[in-house]
Coordinates of C-alpha atoms in Angstrom, one line a residue:
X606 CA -20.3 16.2 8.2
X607 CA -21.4 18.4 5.2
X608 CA -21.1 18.2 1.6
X609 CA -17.6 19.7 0.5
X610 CA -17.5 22.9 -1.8
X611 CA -15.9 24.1 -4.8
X612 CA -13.9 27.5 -4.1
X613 CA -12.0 28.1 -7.6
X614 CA -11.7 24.7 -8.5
X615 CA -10.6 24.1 -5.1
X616 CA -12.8 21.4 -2.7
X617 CA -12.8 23.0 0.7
X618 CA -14.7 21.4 3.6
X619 CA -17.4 24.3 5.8
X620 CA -17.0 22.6 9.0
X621 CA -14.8 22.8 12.2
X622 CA -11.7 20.2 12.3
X623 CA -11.7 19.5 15.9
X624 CA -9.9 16.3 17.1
X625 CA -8.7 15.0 13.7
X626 CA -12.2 14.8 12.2
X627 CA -15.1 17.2 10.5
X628 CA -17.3 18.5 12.6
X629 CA -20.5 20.2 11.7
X630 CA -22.7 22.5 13.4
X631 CA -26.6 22.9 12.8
X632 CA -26.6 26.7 11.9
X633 CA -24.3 28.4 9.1
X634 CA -23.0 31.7 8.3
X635 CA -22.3 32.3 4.6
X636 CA -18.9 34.1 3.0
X637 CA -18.9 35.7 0.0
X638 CA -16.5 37.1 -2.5
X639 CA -15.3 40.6 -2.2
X640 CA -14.8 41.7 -5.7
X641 CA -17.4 39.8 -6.6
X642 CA -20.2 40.1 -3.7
X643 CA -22.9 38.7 -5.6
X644 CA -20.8 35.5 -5.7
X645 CA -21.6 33.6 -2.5
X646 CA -18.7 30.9 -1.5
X647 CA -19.9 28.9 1.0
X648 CA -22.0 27.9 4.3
X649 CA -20.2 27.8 7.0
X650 CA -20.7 25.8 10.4
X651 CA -21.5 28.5 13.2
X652 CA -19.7 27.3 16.5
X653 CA -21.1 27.9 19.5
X654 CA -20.3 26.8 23.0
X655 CA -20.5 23.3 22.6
X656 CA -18.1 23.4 19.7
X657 CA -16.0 25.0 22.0
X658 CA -16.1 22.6 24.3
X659 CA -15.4 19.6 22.0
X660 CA -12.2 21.4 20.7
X661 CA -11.0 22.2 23.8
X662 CA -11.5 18.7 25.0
X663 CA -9.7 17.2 22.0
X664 CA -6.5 19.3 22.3
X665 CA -6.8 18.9 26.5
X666 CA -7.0 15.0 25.3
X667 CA -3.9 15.4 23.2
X668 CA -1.9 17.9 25.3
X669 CA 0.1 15.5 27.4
X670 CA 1.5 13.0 24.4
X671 CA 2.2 16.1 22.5
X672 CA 4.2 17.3 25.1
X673 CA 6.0 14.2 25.9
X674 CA 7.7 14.0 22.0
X675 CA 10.8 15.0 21.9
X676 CA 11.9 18.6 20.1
X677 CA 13.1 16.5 17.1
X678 CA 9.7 14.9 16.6
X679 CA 7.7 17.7 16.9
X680 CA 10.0 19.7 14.5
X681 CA 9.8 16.8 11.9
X682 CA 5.6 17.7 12.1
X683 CA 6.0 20.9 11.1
X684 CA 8.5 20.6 8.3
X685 CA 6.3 18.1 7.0
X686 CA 3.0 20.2 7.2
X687 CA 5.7 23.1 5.7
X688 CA 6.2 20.5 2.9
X689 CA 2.1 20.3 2.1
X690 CA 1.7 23.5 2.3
X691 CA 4.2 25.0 -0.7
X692 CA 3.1 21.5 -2.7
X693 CA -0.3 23.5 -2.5
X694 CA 0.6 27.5 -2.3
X695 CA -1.7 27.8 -5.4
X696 CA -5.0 26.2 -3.9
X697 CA -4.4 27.8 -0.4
X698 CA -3.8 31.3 -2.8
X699 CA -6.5 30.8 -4.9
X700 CA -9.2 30.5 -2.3
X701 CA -7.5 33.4 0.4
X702 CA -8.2 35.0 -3.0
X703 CA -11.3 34.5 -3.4
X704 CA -12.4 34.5 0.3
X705 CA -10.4 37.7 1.0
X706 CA -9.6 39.2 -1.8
X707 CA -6.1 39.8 -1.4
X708 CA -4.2 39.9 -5.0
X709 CA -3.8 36.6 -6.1
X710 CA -0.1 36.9 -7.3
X711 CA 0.6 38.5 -4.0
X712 CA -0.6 34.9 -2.4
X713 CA 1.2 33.0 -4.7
X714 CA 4.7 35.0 -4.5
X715 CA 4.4 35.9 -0.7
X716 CA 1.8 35.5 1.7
X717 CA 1.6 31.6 1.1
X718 CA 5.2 30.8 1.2
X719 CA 5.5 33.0 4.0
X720 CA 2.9 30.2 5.8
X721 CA 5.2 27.4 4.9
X722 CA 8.4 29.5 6.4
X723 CA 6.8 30.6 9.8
X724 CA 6.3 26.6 10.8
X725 CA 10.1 25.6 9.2
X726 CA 11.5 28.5 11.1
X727 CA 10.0 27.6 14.6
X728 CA 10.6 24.2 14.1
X729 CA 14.6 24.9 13.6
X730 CA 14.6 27.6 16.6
X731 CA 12.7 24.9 18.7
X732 CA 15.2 22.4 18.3
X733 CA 18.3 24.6 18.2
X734 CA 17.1 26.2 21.8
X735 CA 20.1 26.2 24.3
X736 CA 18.6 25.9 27.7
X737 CA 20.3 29.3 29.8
X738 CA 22.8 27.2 32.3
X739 CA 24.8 28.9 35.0
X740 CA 26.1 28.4 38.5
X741 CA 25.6 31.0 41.3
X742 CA 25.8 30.5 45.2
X743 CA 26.7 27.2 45.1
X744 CA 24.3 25.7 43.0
X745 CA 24.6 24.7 39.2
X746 CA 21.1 26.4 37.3
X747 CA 19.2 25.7 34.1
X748 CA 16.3 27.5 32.4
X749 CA 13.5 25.1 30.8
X750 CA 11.1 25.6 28.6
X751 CA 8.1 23.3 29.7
X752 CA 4.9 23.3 27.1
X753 CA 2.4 25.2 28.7
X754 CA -1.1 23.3 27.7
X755 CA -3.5 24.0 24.6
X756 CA -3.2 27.4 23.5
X757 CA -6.1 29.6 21.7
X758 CA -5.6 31.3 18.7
X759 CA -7.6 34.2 17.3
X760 CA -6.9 35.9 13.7
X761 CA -7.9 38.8 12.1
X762 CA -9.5 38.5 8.5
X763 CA -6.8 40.2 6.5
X764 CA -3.7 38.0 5.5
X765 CA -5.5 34.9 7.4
X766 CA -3.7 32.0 6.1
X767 CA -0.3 33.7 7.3
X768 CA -1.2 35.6 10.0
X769 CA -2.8 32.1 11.5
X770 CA 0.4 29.7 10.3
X771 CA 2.6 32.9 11.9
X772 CA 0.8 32.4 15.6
X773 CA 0.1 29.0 15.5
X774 CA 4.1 27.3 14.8
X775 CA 5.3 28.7 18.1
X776 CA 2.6 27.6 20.0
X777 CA 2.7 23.8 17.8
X778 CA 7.1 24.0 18.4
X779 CA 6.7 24.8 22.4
X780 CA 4.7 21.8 22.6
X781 CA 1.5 23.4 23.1
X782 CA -2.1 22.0 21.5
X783 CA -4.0 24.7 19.5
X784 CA -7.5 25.8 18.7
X785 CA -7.5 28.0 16.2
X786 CA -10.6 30.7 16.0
X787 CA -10.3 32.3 11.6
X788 CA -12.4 35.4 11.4
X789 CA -15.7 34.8 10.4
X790 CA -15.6 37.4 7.1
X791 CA -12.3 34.9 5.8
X792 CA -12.8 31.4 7.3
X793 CA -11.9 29.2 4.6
X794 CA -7.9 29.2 3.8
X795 CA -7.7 27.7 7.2
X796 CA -10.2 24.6 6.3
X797 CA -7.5 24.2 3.6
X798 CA -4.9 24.3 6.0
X799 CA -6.8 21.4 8.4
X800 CA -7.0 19.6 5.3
X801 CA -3.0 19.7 5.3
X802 CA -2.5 19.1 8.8
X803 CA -4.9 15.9 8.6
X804 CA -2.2 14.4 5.4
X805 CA 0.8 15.8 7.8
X806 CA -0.3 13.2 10.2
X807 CA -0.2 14.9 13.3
X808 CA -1.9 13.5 16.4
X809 CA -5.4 13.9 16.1
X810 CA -6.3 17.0 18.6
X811 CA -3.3 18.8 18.5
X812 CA -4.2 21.3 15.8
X813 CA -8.6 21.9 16.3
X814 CA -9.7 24.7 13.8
X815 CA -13.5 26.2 14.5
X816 CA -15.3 28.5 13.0
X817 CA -17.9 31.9 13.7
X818 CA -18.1 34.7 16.1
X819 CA -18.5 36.4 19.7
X820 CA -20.7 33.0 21.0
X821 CA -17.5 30.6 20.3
X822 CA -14.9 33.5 21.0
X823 CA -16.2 34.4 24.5
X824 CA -16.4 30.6 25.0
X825 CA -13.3 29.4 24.2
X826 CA -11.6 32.7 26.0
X827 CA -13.5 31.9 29.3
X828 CA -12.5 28.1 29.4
X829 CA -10.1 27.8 32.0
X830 CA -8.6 24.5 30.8
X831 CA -6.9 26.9 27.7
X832 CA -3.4 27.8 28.8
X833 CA -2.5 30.8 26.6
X834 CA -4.5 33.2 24.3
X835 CA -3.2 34.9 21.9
X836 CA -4.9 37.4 19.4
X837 CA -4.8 39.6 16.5
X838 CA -7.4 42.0 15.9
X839 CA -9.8 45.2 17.0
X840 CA -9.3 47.0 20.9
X841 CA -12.5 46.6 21.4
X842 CA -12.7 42.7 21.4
X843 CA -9.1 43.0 22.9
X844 CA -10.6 44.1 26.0
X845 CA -13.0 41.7 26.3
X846 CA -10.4 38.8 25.4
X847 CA -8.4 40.2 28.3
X848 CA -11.5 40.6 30.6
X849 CA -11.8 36.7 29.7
X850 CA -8.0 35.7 30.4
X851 CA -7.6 37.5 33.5
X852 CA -10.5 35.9 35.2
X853 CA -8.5 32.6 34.6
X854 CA -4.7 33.9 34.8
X855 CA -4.2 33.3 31.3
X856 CA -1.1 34.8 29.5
X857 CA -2.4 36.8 27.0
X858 CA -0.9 38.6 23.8
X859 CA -2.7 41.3 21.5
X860 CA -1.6 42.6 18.2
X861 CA -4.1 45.5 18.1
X862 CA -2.9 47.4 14.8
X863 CA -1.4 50.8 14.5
X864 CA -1.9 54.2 13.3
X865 CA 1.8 54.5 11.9
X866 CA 3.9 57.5 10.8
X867 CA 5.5 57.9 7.7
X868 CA 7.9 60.3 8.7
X869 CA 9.8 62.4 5.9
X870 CA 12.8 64.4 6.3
X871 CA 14.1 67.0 3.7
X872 CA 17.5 65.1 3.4
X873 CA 15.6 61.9 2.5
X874 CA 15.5 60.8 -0.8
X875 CA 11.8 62.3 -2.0
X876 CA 11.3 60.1 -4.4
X877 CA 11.8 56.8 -2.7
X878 CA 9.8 58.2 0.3
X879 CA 6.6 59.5 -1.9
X880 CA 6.7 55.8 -3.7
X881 CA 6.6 53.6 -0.8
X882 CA 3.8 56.4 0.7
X883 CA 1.9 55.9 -2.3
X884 CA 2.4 51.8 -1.6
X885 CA 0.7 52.5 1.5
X886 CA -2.5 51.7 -0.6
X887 CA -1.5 48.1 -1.4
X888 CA -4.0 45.5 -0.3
X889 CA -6.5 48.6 0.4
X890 CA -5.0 50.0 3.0
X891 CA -6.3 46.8 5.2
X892 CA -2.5 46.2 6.6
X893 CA -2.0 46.7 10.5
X894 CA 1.8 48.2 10.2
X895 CA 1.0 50.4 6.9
X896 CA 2.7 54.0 7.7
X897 CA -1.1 55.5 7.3
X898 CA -0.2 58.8 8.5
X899 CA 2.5 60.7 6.2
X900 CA 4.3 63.4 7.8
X901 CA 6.4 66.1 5.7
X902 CA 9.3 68.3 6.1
X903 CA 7.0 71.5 5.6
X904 CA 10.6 72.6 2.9
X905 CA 9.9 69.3 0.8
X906 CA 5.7 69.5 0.9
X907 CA 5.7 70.1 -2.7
X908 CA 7.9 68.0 -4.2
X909 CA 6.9 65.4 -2.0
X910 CA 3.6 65.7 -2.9
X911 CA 4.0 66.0 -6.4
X912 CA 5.8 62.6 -6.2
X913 CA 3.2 60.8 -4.1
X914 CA 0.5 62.0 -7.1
X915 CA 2.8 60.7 -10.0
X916 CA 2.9 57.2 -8.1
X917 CA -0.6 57.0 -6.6
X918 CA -1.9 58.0 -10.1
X919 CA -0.5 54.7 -11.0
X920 CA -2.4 52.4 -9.0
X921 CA -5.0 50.0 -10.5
X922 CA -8.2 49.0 -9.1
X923 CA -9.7 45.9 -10.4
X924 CA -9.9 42.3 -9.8
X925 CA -7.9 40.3 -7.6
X926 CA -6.8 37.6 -10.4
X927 CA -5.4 40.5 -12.6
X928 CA -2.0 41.0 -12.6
X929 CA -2.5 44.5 -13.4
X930 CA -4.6 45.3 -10.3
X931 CA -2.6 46.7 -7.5
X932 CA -5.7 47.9 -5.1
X933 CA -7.8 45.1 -4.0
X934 CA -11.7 45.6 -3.3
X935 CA -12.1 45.8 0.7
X936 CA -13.5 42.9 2.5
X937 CA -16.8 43.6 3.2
X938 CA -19.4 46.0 2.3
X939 CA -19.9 46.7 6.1
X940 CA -16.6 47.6 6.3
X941 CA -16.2 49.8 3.4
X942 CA -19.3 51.8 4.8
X943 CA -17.3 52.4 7.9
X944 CA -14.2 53.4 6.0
X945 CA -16.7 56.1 4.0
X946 CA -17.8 57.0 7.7
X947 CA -14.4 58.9 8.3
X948 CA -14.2 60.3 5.2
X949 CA -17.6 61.9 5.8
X950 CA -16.7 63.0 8.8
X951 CA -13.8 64.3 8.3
X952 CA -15.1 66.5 5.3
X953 CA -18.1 68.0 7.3
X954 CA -15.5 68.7 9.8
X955 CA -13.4 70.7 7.6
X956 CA -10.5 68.8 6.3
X957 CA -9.4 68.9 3.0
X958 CA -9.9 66.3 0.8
X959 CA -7.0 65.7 -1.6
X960 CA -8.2 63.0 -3.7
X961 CA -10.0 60.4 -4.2
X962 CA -12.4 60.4 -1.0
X963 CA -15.5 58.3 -2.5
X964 CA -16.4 54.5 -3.6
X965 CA -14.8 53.5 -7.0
X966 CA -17.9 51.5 -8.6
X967 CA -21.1 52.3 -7.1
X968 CA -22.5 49.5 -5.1
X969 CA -18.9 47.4 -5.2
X970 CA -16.7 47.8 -2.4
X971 CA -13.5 49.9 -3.7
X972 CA -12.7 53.1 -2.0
X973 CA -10.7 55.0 -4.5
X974 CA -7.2 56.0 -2.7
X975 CA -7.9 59.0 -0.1
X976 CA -5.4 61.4 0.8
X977 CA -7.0 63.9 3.8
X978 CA -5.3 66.6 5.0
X979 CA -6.5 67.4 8.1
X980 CA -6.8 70.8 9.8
X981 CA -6.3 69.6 13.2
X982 CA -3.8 66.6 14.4
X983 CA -6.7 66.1 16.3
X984 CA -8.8 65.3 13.5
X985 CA -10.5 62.1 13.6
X986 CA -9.0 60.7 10.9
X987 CA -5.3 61.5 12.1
X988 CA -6.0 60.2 15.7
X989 CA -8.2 56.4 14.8
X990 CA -7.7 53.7 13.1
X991 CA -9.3 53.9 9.4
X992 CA -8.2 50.2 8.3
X993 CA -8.6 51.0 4.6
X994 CA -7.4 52.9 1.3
X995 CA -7.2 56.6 3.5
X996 CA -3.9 58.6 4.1
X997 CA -3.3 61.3 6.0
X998 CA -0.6 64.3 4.9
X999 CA 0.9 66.5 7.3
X1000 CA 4.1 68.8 7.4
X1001 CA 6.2 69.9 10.6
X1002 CA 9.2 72.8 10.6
X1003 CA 12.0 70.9 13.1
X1004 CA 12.8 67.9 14.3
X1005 CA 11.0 67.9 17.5
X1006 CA 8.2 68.8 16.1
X1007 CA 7.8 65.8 13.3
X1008 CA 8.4 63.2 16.5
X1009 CA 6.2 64.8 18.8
X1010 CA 3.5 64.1 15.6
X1011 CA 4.6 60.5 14.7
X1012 CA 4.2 60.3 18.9
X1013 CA 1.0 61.8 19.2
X1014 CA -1.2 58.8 18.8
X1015 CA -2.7 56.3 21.0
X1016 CA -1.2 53.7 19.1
X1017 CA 2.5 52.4 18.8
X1018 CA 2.5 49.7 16.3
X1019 CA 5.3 50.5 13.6
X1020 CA 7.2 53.7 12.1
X1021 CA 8.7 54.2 9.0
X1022 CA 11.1 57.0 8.6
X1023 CA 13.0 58.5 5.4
X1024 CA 16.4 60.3 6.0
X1025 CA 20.2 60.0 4.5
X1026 CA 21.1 61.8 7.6
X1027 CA 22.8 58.3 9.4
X1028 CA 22.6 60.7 13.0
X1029 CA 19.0 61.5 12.5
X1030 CA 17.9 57.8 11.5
X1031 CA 19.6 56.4 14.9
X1032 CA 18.5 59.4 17.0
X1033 CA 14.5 59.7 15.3
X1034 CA 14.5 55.8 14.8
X1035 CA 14.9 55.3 18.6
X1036 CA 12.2 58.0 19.5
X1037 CA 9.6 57.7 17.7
X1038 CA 7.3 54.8 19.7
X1039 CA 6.5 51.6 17.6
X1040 CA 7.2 48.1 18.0
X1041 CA 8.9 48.3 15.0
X1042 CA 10.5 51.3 13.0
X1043 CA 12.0 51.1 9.6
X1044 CA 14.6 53.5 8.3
X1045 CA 14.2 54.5 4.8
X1046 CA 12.1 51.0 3.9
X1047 CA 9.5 49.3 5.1
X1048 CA 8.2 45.5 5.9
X1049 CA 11.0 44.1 5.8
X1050 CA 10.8 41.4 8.4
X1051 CA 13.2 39.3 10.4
X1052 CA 11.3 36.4 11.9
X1053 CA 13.7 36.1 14.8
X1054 CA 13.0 39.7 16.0
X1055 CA 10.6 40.8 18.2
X1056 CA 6.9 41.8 16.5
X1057 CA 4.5 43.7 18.9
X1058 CA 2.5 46.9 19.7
X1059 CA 3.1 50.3 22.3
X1060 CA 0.3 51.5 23.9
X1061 CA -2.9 50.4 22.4
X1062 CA -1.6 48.6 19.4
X1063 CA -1.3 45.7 22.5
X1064 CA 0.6 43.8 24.2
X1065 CA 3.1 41.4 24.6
X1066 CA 5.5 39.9 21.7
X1067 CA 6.2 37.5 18.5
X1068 CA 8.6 36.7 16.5
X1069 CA 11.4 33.8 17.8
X1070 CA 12.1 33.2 21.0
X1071 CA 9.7 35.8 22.1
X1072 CA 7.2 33.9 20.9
X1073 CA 8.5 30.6 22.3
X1074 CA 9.0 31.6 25.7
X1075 CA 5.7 33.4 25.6
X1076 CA 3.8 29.5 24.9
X1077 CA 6.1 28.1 27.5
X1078 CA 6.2 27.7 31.3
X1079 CA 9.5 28.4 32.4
X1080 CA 11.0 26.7 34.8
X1081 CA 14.7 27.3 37.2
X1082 CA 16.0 24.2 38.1
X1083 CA 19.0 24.8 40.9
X1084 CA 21.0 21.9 42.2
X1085 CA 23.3 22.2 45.0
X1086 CA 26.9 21.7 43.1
X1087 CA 28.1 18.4 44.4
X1088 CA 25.1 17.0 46.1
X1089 CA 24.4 14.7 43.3
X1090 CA 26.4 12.2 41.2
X1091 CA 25.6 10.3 37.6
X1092 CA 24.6 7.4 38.2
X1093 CA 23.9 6.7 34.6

């Protein structure tokens, strides 16, 4: 076991958590701060395939005790890890901070508590579950949920600490064991969270965190003793995830992020609509449901536009501890040189620039807020994922034609629409394809509803029972009505 390290006056262990205890490793990648890159966080312990194997041994170990509790004691688990985790929502903010740059009073207000709600809400929809019963053809039927076996989980490196207490709850509430696999650019909100589960005192093995890249990911996705996978991140490592789980007939959900419309009719309110456009630029543009691609009633372009200036003028780059700031720095410098890639690309190619379109702060990894207006919807920039600070702005004549753009993707992830028209928001709402469309708001979620992708934004669902069933094997039990007696 290595030395802990101070993150922000926070002591935060580098190493795995696998079976109850630290674990090291022998090589190390490092983290460092994204508005601060010359500030290096930590070493981290680089799994590889042994790791691998010693986490999925532990929670194999643990599985079948873990299963046995009853809904009740399992539920108890999580409301006590809940409990740790808003006693500490300022440590577990102030290193996500750090590590990931995300605005420290968002943490605080939000994202953190947010953690603390997904495990209190599956543990009360766990124990409230009503097994379907029914009779048919002479028998007398039930539904069960039986837990399925451990269960790997792989998050993306924005929003970690939620996005990892979001997938992980169901699995813990099903009865499932889980590894969980942090991305390696944001790895250490979740060593603060196997600090908590450790003081929870769950079972040792039930909840294994370990840390690095492609050598422990392909590892842990080829094990055959893991029982579900479930993943948040690229298509491209999406496709090699499901290469993995098919070879084992593994049940397998992908949240693959979108390439949204913000779609604006000419009987919306203007206003609203250009704000919450311009608020597409919170947290960098790095948010899988932002509506990245704003499309315009071509009658309303102007005062539309001249809205979306007033409130994007007002945005504040800075640091992430500043209340002021409201656009973070981007998460790594190899990522904000791939963001600068599509602008590039998209001005040799002809599109028009709007504004911003270069780095705020040479050699610091800001990307002032882009707006591109593209001369072709099939403009690179229109048609792929850009992942940061970069809008597109495009205007349609009819109906038809402003679905047939919000359609007109690969992706499906999320739509947000503006309207007053209550026809048009029913009719539009239900064409436009997206997991999730918002009429005249946006992120506002319901944990009990359904959270998932169309088309290459991935597969599979979240969100409450979804979620539930997904981590379970379910099972029909029929027995013949009066063939039995209680003998109780």
């Amino acid at each position: 076991m290595r030395d802990r390290i101070d993150i922000g006056g926070v002591s935060v262990s580098p190493d795995h958590f696998i079976g109850g205890k630290r674990v090291s490793s022998p090589r190390t990648f490092e983290t460092r701060c994204p508005f601060d890159w010359d500030r290096k966080l930590a070493d981290i312990s680089l799994g590889d395939a042994d790791t691998a194997n010693q986490a999925v041994e532990a929670a194999t170990k643990a599985f079948p005790a873990w299963a046995a509790l009853c809904q009740a004691e399992r539920s108890a688990h999580l409301h006590r890890l809940a409990d740790l985790i808003e006693e500490r929502k300022n440590d577990i903010a102030m290193v996500e901070c750090l590590d990931m740059a995300m605005l420290l009073e968002s943490l605080q207000l939000r994202l953190v508590p947010r953690g603390a709600l997904n495990f209190r809400n599956y543990a009360d929809l766990a124990a409230e579950h009503e097994e379907r019963v029914w009779s048919s053809k002479g028998t007398a039927n039930r539904v069960i949920r039986m837990p399925a076996g451990p269960a790997l989980i792989i998050t993306p490196w924005n929003a970690p600490f939620m996005l990892s207490t979001w997938k992980c709850a169901p699995a813990l509430a099903a009865g499932n064991t889980v590894i969980l696999k942090p991305a390696d650019w944001s790895p250490l909100s979740a060593s603060v969270l196997a600090d908590l589960i450790a003081e929870s005192g769950m079972p040792p093995g039930v909840f294994n965190i370990v840390q690095g890249g492609a050598e422990i990911g392909n590892a842990l996705t080829s094990d055959p003793r893991i029982k579900r996978i479930s993943f948040t991140g690229s298509v491209p490592t999406a496709r090699i995830i499901g290469r993995n789980a098919a070879e084992n007939i593994v049940p397998f959900t992908a949240e693959l992020g979108g390439k949204s419309a913000l779609l604006v009719f000419e009987d919306a309110d203007i206003d609203a609509a250009a704000k919450k456009a311009a608020g597409q630029y919170d947290d960098s543009g790095q948010v899988c449901m932002a509506g990245s691609r704003i499309i315009v009633q071509e009658s309303v372009r102007e005062k539309f536009l001249e809205r979306f200036h007033h409130y994007a003028d007002q945005h504040v780059l800075g640091d992430s501890f500043d209340s002021a700031t409201t656009v973070s720095a981007m998460i790594h410098p190899i990522h904000v040189e791939r963001v600068l890639g599509f602008i590039e690309r998209a001005r040799a190619a002809g599109d028009t620039i709007v504004r911003g379109g270069k780095r705020w702060k040479e050699g610091q990894n800001w990307i002032e807020p882009t707006l591109i207006e593209p001369k072709s919807n099939d403009s690179e920039v229109v048609q792929s994922e850009i992942f940061g600070p970069v809008l597109t702005f495009q205007t349609f004549a009819t109906e038809d034609e402003g679905v047939a753009l919000a359609n007109s993707t690969a992706y499906g992830l999320s739509g947000i629409i503006y309207t007053g028209d209550a026809a048009r928001a029913e009719r539009v709402g239900r064409q436009v394809r997206g997991g999730t469309v918002w009429v005249n708001t946006f992120l506002v979620r319901d944990l009990t509803a359904p959270f998932g992708g169309i088309g290459i934004s991935g597969i599979g669902r979240e969100g409450g029972d979804y979620a539930l069933d997904f981590h379970s094997d379910l099972k029909t039990l029929q027995i013949l009505e009066g063939s039995v007696r209680d003998c109780s």
